[in-house]
Amino acid sequence: MNLKELFIHHLEKNLPKVESFHPFFNEALALMLKAGGKHFRAQLLLSVVQSHKPELINQALDVALALEFIHTYSLIHDDLPAMDNADFRRGIPTLHKSYDESTAILVGDALNTEAFFVLSRANLKDELKIKLIKTLSFNAGLNGMVIGQALDCFFEDKKLNLKELEFLHTHKTARLIAAALKMGCELCQMSEKESEEIYQIGLKLGLIFQINDDIIDTTTSQEQSGKPTHNDIHKNSFVNLLGLKQAIKTKENLLSECEQDLEKLDDKLAQMIQNLIIQYL
Ligand code: GRG
């Protein structure tokens, strides 16, 4: 099994559930998790562990699970009528379309908190778990994805400059991607210096990921991408600010910077990240 298959197997065996007399909450909880997705962040985390301490891969699977719960919650909330108001995600109707808005909000809330519950009971030393919780909550929460999303929502239809745009997307998208790599480093007890170097590569990778997502929105159909496209007209996207051609060029420049940075890492990890870049970016 490759890392993605290993992760999917773990995810399917560990879908969150609750005992209650609610007629469909467990089904709603699992729906978006089972709908697929690239598992890009989970694969980044597992790549660091596989390349440095493969004997820790089983413990790392739970940490990757927590990361996937957070990412999936963010997509469920992003799709809500109050935010993107999207009808499709991961090739299927969004949760608020399949069920209702309150279910989608509560499933998102449940996945957000369940992520930290999963981390708290992982088979790891307490000190390491606190480190992982700190990294995940910093990058997914107020100092990361949440403020990024708040800026995105507030400044819809109000044009930002390039510096502001980079700030927004670094927080909304790149910090969680960088956190995935950093949490892998923490699991492997790599030095602060090395972990910070890899986190910085993750931030660059995250911005490339966002620019690529903006390019996909402009250039592909809903059938190809599994979610509504041509949706960014009111958004502060890289394509809207720079134009498609310049956005592609910016992505290519950042990619070659990133590839140079990867040369500073050990060969195995560099190769694994490079493979993910080829597959998804
Ligand atoms: C609700 C606090 C809160 C934040 C939402 C993630 C997010 C923030 C919004 C999604 C908006 C968006 C299209 C961002 C572009 C990059 C991105 C995160 C795309 C979706 O992630 P993928 O492509 O999704 O990894 P899959 O389905 O493959 O897991």
Short mmCIF file of C-alpha atoms and ligand atoms in Angstrom, two decimals:
data_model
loop_
_atom_site.label_atom_id
_atom_site.label_comp_id
_atom_site.label_asym_id
_atom_site.label_seq_id
_atom_site.Cartn_x
_atom_site.Cartn_y
_atom_site.Cartn_z
CA MET A 1 0.00 0.00 0.00
CA ASN A 2 1.28 3.49 -0.78
CA LEU A 3 0.89 6.31 1.76
CA LYS A 4 -2.38 7.55 0.27
CA GLU A 5 -3.94 4.07 0.33
CA LEU A 6 -2.66 3.51 3.85
CA PHE A 7 -4.23 6.78 4.94
CA ILE A 8 -7.58 6.08 3.26
CA HIS A 9 -7.68 2.66 4.92
CA HIS A 10 -7.01 4.28 8.32
CA LEU A 11 -9.61 6.99 7.70
CA GLU A 12 -12.29 4.48 6.73
CA LYS A 13 -11.58 2.44 9.85
CA ASN A 14 -11.68 5.50 12.09
CA LEU A 15 -14.64 7.52 10.90
CA PRO A 16 -16.01 9.57 13.79
CA LYS A 17 -19.32 8.48 15.27
CA VAL A 18 -21.53 9.18 18.23
CA GLU A 19 -24.14 7.11 20.04
CA SER A 20 -27.46 8.92 20.05
CA PHE A 21 -31.00 8.67 18.72
CA HIS A 22 -30.29 11.21 15.93
CA PRO A 23 -31.55 9.57 12.72
CA PHE A 24 -28.65 10.52 10.42
CA PHE A 25 -25.89 12.46 12.22
CA ASN A 26 -23.27 9.70 11.92
CA GLU A 27 -24.02 9.32 8.22
CA ALA A 28 -23.64 13.10 7.76
CA LEU A 29 -20.39 13.11 9.76
CA ALA A 30 -18.87 10.52 7.47
CA LEU A 31 -20.20 11.71 4.13
CA MET A 32 -17.53 14.25 3.16
CA LEU A 33 -14.73 12.21 4.71
CA LYS A 34 -15.69 9.24 2.54
CA ALA A 35 -16.17 11.35 -0.59
CA GLY A 36 -12.46 11.34 -1.40
CA GLY A 37 -10.31 14.37 -1.99
CA LYS A 38 -6.61 14.36 -2.62
CA HIS A 39 -5.47 13.94 1.00
CA PHE A 40 -2.62 16.28 0.08
CA ARG A 41 -1.98 17.51 3.64
CA ALA A 42 -2.13 14.02 5.16
CA GLN A 43 0.28 12.76 2.50
CA LEU A 44 2.72 15.60 3.23
CA LEU A 45 2.77 14.75 6.93
CA LEU A 46 3.15 11.02 6.26
CA SER A 47 5.93 11.66 3.74
CA VAL A 48 8.06 13.39 6.38
CA VAL A 49 7.56 10.48 8.78
CA GLN A 50 8.08 7.79 6.13
CA SER A 51 11.34 9.40 5.03
CA HIS A 52 12.74 10.01 8.53
CA LYS A 53 11.17 7.55 10.99
CA PRO A 54 9.10 4.95 9.13
CA GLU A 55 8.69 2.99 12.37
CA LEU A 56 6.36 5.82 13.56
CA ILE A 57 4.01 5.61 10.60
CA ASN A 58 1.16 4.02 12.60
CA GLN A 59 1.15 6.81 15.19
CA ALA A 60 1.46 9.34 12.38
CA LEU A 61 -1.74 8.01 10.81
CA ASP A 62 -3.78 9.32 13.75
CA VAL A 63 -2.10 12.72 13.47
CA ALA A 64 -2.86 12.79 9.74
CA LEU A 65 -6.45 11.85 10.58
CA ALA A 66 -6.75 14.90 12.85
CA LEU A 67 -5.39 17.08 10.04
CA GLU A 68 -7.91 15.65 7.57
CA PHE A 69 -10.77 16.29 10.02
CA ILE A 70 -9.74 19.95 10.31
CA HIS A 71 -9.36 20.33 6.54
CA THR A 72 -12.74 18.68 5.87
CA TYR A 73 -14.49 20.86 8.46
CA SER A 74 -13.06 23.94 6.74
CA LEU A 75 -14.42 22.83 3.36
CA ILE A 76 -17.88 22.06 4.82
CA HIS A 77 -18.08 25.50 6.43
CA ASP A 78 -16.60 27.23 3.37
CA ASP A 79 -19.39 25.75 1.23
CA LEU A 80 -22.21 27.06 3.48
CA PRO A 81 -24.66 29.64 2.10
CA ALA A 82 -23.12 32.31 4.39
CA MET A 83 -19.71 31.73 2.78
CA ASP A 84 -19.23 30.27 -0.72
CA ASN A 85 -22.75 28.88 -1.08
CA ALA A 86 -21.49 25.93 -3.13
CA ASP A 87 -23.63 22.99 -4.21
CA PHE A 88 -20.90 20.44 -4.96
CA ARG A 89 -17.74 19.30 -3.23
CA ARG A 90 -15.57 16.26 -3.88
CA GLY A 91 -17.91 15.31 -6.71
CA ILE A 92 -21.05 15.05 -4.56
CA PRO A 93 -23.66 17.52 -3.25
CA THR A 94 -22.39 19.59 -0.32
CA LEU A 95 -23.58 18.63 3.17
CA HIS A 96 -26.09 21.46 3.53
CA LYS A 97 -27.59 20.34 0.20
CA SER A 98 -27.71 16.64 1.17
CA TYR A 99 -29.10 17.40 4.63
CA ASP A 100 -29.61 20.96 5.89
CA GLU A 101 -27.63 23.97 7.02
CA SER A 102 -27.68 23.24 10.75
CA THR A 103 -26.40 19.70 10.13
CA ALA A 104 -23.54 21.03 7.98
CA ILE A 105 -22.56 23.63 10.60
CA LEU A 106 -22.62 21.03 13.38
CA VAL A 107 -20.72 18.38 11.38
CA GLY A 108 -18.03 21.02 10.74
CA ASP A 109 -17.95 21.91 14.45
CA ALA A 110 -17.75 18.22 15.37
CA LEU A 111 -14.85 17.52 12.98
CA ASN A 112 -12.98 20.59 14.25
CA THR A 113 -13.16 19.51 17.89
CA GLU A 114 -12.85 15.77 17.16
CA ALA A 115 -9.47 16.49 15.53
CA PHE A 116 -8.09 17.63 18.88
CA PHE A 117 -9.73 14.71 20.69
CA VAL A 118 -7.98 12.31 18.27
CA LEU A 119 -4.65 14.04 18.94
CA SER A 120 -5.16 14.03 22.70
CA ARG A 121 -5.59 10.24 22.80
CA ALA A 122 -2.89 9.35 20.23
CA ASN A 123 -0.28 6.83 21.30
CA LEU A 124 2.44 9.47 21.75
CA LYS A 125 4.21 11.18 24.65
CA ASP A 126 2.17 14.01 26.26
CA GLU A 127 4.86 16.60 25.51
CA LEU A 128 4.80 15.73 21.81
CA LYS A 129 1.00 15.77 21.71
CA ILE A 130 0.97 19.29 23.19
CA LYS A 131 3.45 20.40 20.50
CA LEU A 132 1.25 18.91 17.76
CA ILE A 133 -1.91 20.47 19.21
CA LYS A 134 -0.13 23.85 19.36
CA THR A 135 1.01 23.65 15.74
CA LEU A 136 -2.38 22.51 14.44
CA SER A 137 -4.43 25.03 16.43
CA PHE A 138 -2.11 27.93 15.57
CA ASN A 139 -2.17 27.26 11.84
CA ALA A 140 -5.81 26.20 11.49
CA GLY A 141 -7.24 28.70 13.94
CA LEU A 142 -7.11 32.40 14.60
CA ASN A 143 -3.54 32.82 13.37
CA GLY A 144 -4.08 30.81 10.22
CA MET A 145 -7.05 29.58 8.26
CA VAL A 146 -9.70 31.43 10.28
CA ILE A 147 -8.30 34.95 9.86
CA GLY A 148 -7.51 34.12 6.21
CA GLN A 149 -11.12 33.09 5.63
CA ALA A 150 -12.41 36.16 7.52
CA LEU A 151 -10.37 38.41 5.21
CA ASP A 152 -11.57 36.48 2.17
CA CYS A 153 -15.23 36.87 3.17
CA PHE A 154 -14.98 40.52 4.25
CA PHE A 155 -13.05 41.70 1.19
CA GLU A 156 -15.21 39.96 -1.40
CA ASP A 157 -15.85 42.55 -4.14
CA LYS A 158 -13.18 44.83 -2.62
CA LYS A 159 -9.90 44.61 -4.46
CA LEU A 160 -6.79 43.90 -2.38
CA ASN A 161 -3.20 44.64 -3.40
CA LEU A 162 -0.72 41.81 -4.04
CA LYS A 163 0.80 42.00 -0.54
CA GLU A 164 -2.64 41.80 1.09
CA LEU A 165 -3.65 38.99 -1.26
CA GLU A 166 -0.55 37.01 -0.28
CA PHE A 167 -1.28 37.61 3.41
CA LEU A 168 -4.85 36.36 2.95
CA HIS A 169 -3.89 33.17 1.12
CA THR A 170 -0.84 32.46 3.26
CA HIS A 171 -3.19 32.38 6.24
CA LYS A 172 -6.24 30.77 4.60
CA THR A 173 -4.47 27.98 2.73
CA ALA A 174 -0.70 27.90 3.11
CA ARG A 175 -0.37 27.77 6.90
CA LEU A 176 -2.32 24.48 7.23
CA ILE A 177 -0.26 22.93 4.42
CA ALA A 178 2.95 24.10 6.09
CA ALA A 179 1.65 22.78 9.43
CA ALA A 180 1.25 19.33 7.87
CA LEU A 181 4.97 19.23 7.13
CA LYS A 182 5.87 20.76 10.50
CA MET A 183 3.79 18.19 12.40
CA GLY A 184 5.64 15.45 10.49
CA CYS A 185 8.93 17.02 11.64
CA GLU A 186 7.68 17.19 15.22
CA LEU A 187 6.71 13.52 15.16
CA CYS A 188 10.24 12.69 13.99
CA GLN A 189 11.75 14.97 16.64
CA MET A 190 13.70 16.88 14.05
CA SER A 191 15.58 19.99 15.21
CA GLU A 192 13.72 23.33 15.48
CA LYS A 193 15.94 24.67 12.70
CA GLU A 194 15.17 21.88 10.26
CA SER A 195 11.50 21.92 11.15
CA GLU A 196 11.32 25.69 10.54
CA GLU A 197 13.11 25.30 7.17
CA ILE A 198 10.56 22.68 6.12
CA TYR A 199 7.67 24.85 7.41
CA GLN A 200 8.91 27.70 5.17
CA ILE A 201 8.93 25.33 2.17
CA GLY A 202 5.38 24.38 3.16
CA LEU A 203 4.27 28.02 3.10
CA LYS A 204 5.59 28.35 -0.45
CA LEU A 205 3.97 25.07 -1.43
CA GLY A 206 0.70 26.32 0.09
CA LEU A 207 0.74 29.50 -1.98
CA ILE A 208 1.43 27.46 -5.12
CA PHE A 209 -1.50 25.23 -4.13
CA GLN A 210 -3.77 28.27 -3.84
CA ILE A 211 -2.65 29.82 -7.14
CA ASN A 212 -3.19 26.44 -8.78
CA ASP A 213 -6.69 26.26 -7.27
CA ASP A 214 -7.42 29.75 -8.70
CA ILE A 215 -6.15 28.61 -12.11
CA ILE A 216 -8.33 25.46 -11.91
CA ASP A 217 -11.35 27.66 -11.12
CA THR A 218 -10.78 29.62 -14.32
CA THR A 219 -9.74 26.83 -16.67
CA THR A 220 -11.73 23.69 -15.78
CA SER A 221 -15.36 22.59 -15.64
CA GLN A 222 -17.31 21.43 -12.59
CA GLU A 223 -17.24 17.86 -14.00
CA GLN A 224 -13.44 17.91 -14.15
CA SER A 225 -12.87 19.36 -10.68
CA GLY A 226 -15.79 17.91 -8.67
CA LYS A 227 -16.80 21.35 -7.36
CA PRO A 228 -18.29 24.49 -8.88
CA THR A 229 -15.83 26.45 -11.00
CA HIS A 230 -15.84 29.95 -12.54
CA ASN A 231 -16.88 30.93 -9.06
CA ASP A 232 -14.11 33.36 -8.18
CA ILE A 233 -15.37 36.47 -10.02
CA HIS A 234 -16.10 38.30 -6.77
CA LYS A 235 -13.04 36.91 -5.02
CA ASN A 236 -9.57 38.16 -4.37
CA SER A 237 -7.98 35.38 -6.40
CA PHE A 238 -4.52 35.46 -7.96
CA VAL A 239 -6.09 35.12 -11.40
CA ASN A 240 -8.38 38.10 -10.81
CA LEU A 241 -5.56 40.32 -9.59
CA LEU A 242 -2.79 39.24 -11.96
CA GLY A 243 -4.64 37.79 -14.96
CA LEU A 244 -4.41 34.12 -15.97
CA LYS A 245 -1.09 34.39 -17.80
CA GLN A 246 0.70 36.18 -14.97
CA ALA A 247 -0.86 33.84 -12.37
CA ILE A 248 0.56 30.84 -14.27
CA LYS A 249 3.94 32.56 -14.44
CA THR A 250 3.88 33.34 -10.70
CA LYS A 251 3.04 29.70 -9.99
CA GLU A 252 5.94 28.53 -12.18
CA ASN A 253 8.40 30.92 -10.51
CA LEU A 254 7.35 29.80 -7.05
CA LEU A 255 7.59 26.16 -8.16
CA SER A 256 11.17 26.56 -9.29
CA GLU A 257 12.06 28.38 -6.02
CA CYS A 258 10.43 25.52 -4.14
CA GLU A 259 12.36 22.91 -6.11
CA GLN A 260 15.61 24.70 -5.24
CA ASP A 261 14.61 24.73 -1.57
CA LEU A 262 13.89 21.00 -1.73
CA GLU A 263 17.51 20.36 -2.68
CA LYS A 264 18.47 21.40 0.86
CA LEU A 265 16.42 18.51 2.28
CA ASP A 266 17.45 14.88 2.38
CA ASP A 267 16.92 13.06 -0.93
CA LYS A 268 14.11 10.77 0.16
CA LEU A 269 11.86 13.52 1.54
CA ALA A 270 12.66 15.86 -1.36
CA GLN A 271 11.68 13.12 -3.80
CA MET A 272 8.42 12.37 -1.98
CA ILE A 273 7.40 16.06 -1.93
CA GLN A 274 8.41 16.38 -5.57
CA ASN A 275 6.12 13.43 -6.43
CA LEU A 276 3.19 15.17 -4.72
CA ILE A 277 3.99 18.37 -6.63
CA ILE A 278 3.96 16.45 -9.92
CA GLN A 279 0.67 14.73 -9.05
CA TYR A 280 -1.27 17.69 -7.74
CA LEU A 281 0.32 20.96 -8.80
C1 GRG B 1 -14.20 27.84 7.21
C2 GRG B 1 -12.41 28.70 8.75
C3 GRG B 1 -12.82 28.24 7.42
C4 GRG B 1 -11.91 28.21 6.46
C5 GRG B 1 -12.14 27.72 5.11
C6 GRG B 1 -10.06 25.88 3.14
C7 GRG B 1 -10.85 27.11 3.13
C8 GRG B 1 -10.87 27.92 4.35
C9 GRG B 1 -11.54 27.46 2.08
C10 GRG B 1 -11.57 26.71 0.83
C11 GRG B 1 -11.52 27.71 -0.24
C12 GRG B 1 -10.54 27.33 -1.28
C13 GRG B 1 -11.09 26.91 -2.57
C14 GRG B 1 -9.24 27.38 -1.03
C15 GRG B 1 -8.26 27.01 -2.04
C16 GRG B 1 -7.35 25.96 -1.62
C17 GRG B 1 -8.07 24.84 -1.00
C18 GRG B 1 -7.98 24.74 0.47
C19 GRG B 1 -8.73 23.95 -1.75
C20 GRG B 1 -9.42 22.76 -1.22
O1 GRG B 1 -8.50 21.82 -0.74
P1 GRG B 1 -8.15 20.50 -1.55
O2 GRG B 1 -8.02 20.84 -3.01
O3 GRG B 1 -9.47 19.67 -1.34
O4 GRG B 1 -6.99 19.83 -0.91
P2 GRG B 1 -9.65 18.08 -1.33
O5 GRG B 1 -11.12 17.89 -1.61
O6 GRG B 1 -8.76 17.48 -2.38
O7 GRG B 1 -9.29 17.62 0.06
#
